[in-house]
Every structure is written in structure tokens, then in C-alpha cells.
C-alpha positions as a Python dict, from the first residue, in 0.01 Angstrom:
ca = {
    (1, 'X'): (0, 0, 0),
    (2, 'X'): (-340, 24, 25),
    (3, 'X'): (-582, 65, 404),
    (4, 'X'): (-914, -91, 458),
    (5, 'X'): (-1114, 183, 310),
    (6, 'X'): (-957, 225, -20),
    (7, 'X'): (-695, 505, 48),
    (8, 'X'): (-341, 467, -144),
    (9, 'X'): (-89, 493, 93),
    (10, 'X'): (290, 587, -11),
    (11, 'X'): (499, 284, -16),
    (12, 'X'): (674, 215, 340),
    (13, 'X'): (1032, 398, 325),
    (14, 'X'): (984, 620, 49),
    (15, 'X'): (1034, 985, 66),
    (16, 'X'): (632, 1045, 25),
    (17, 'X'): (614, 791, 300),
    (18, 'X'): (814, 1016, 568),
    (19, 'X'): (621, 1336, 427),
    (20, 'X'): (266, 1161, 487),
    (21, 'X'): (396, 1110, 817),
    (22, 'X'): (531, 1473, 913),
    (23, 'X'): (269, 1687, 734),
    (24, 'X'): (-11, 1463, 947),
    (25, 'X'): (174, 1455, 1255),
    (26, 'X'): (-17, 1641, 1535),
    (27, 'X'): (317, 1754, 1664),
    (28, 'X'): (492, 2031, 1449),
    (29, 'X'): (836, 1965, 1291),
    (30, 'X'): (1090, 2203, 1141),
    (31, 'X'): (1416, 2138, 966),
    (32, 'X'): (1647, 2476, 1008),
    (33, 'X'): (1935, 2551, 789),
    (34, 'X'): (2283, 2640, 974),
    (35, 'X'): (2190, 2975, 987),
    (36, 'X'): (1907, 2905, 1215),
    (37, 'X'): (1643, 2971, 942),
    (38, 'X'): (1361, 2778, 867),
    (39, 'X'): (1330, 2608, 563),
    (40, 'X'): (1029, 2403, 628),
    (41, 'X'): (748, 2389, 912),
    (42, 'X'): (501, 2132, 908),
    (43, 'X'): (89, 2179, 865),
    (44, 'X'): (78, 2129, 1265),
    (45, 'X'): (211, 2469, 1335),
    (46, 'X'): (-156, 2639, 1267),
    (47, 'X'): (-332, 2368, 1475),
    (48, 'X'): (-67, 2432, 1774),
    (49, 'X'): (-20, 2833, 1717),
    (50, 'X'): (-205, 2957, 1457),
    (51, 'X'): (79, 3037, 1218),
    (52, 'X'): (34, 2917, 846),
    (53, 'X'): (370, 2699, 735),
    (54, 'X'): (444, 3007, 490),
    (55, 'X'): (472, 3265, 720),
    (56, 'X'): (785, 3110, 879),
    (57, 'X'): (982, 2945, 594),
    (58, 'X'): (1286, 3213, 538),
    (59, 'X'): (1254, 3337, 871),
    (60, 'X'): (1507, 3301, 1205),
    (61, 'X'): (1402, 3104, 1440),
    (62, 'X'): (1544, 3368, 1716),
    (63, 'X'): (1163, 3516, 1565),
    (64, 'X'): (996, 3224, 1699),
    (65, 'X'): (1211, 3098, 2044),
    (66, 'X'): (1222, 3255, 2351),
    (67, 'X'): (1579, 3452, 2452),
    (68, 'X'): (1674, 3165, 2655),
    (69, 'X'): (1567, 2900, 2389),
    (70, 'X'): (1774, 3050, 2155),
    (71, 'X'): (2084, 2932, 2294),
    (72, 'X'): (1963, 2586, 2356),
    (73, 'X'): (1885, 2591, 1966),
    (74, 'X'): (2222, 2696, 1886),
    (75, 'X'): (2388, 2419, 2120),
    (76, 'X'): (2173, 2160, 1981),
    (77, 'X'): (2329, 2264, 1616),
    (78, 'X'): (2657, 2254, 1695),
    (79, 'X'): (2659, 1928, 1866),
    (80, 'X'): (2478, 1799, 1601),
    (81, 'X'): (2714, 1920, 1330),
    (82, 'X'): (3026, 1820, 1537),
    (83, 'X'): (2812, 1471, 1589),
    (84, 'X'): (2585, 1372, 1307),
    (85, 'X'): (2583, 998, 1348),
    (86, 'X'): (2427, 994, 1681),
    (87, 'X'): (2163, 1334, 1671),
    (88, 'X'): (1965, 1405, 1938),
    (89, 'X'): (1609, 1605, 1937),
    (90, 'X'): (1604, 1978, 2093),
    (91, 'X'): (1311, 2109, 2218),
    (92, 'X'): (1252, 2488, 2286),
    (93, 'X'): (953, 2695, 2416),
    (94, 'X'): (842, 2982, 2171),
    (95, 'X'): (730, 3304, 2208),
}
């Protein structure tokens, strides 16, 4: 796929497709592991707080959430693990 100015764009469904789309999101996005660990964190982060990607992957998020936040996280999980056909998104303010 190809825009007006020249630029190659990743085909429409693709896996490169979705990462174009979450690495240039102004919004940050994370995927956590069941552990509550980060395992990626989109470019965004810095724009929004500062942080570089790759000074969070490996880390807990109880690092990164408030105390109270923390538990919301943990709910959102375990519903979603208990319900993965119908997720829903959890935000969370950080520190």
C-alpha cells in the first residue's frame, strides 16, 4: 500500500501493519506478561513521561502504577484470563 507522497505502507492486517500503528500512536501501549511485567512499551512512553521503552521492558508494573492502581491492574488480568473472548481495556494512573 502505498500514500500520496511515496511512503510504503505495511499491507492492511499484517503484523507490521498493527506495529506501524502502536509504535506511532500518540497514546502509549503496553502488553504485560501474567506476572505483571512488562514485556513491551510503546515509543509514546518518552513523549508522555520521559521514560525510554528500554528502561521498562523486564520491569513490574507495581514500579510504574500507583498503590491503588495496582489492584485495578491485577483485576483487569484476572478477568481477562477468566474471560478472553470479550477483553476489556484497564486504565491506571502512574506514579
Amino acid at each position: 500500500m502505498r500514500i500520496d507522497d511515496g511512503i510504503e505502507l505495511p499491507a492492511p492486517g499484517s503484523d507490521a501493519f498493527y506495529r506501524a500503528i502502536v509504535e506511532t500512536a500518540a497514546s502509549p501501549y503496553a502488553v504485560i506478561d501474567e506476572s505483571l511485567v512488562l514485556r513491551y512499551v510503546s515509543p509514546s512512553i518518552t513523549n508522555l513521561l520521559g521514560w525510554l521503552p528500554a528502561e521498562w521492558i523486564g520491569r513490574s508494573i507495581a514500579e510504574l502504577l500507583a498503590p491503588e492502581s495496582l489492584e485495578v491492574a491485577s483485576v483487569g488480568l484476572r478477568d481477562l484470563r477468566s474471560a478472553p473472548e470479550d477483553p476489556e481495556w484497564v486504565g491506571a494512573p502512574v506514579r
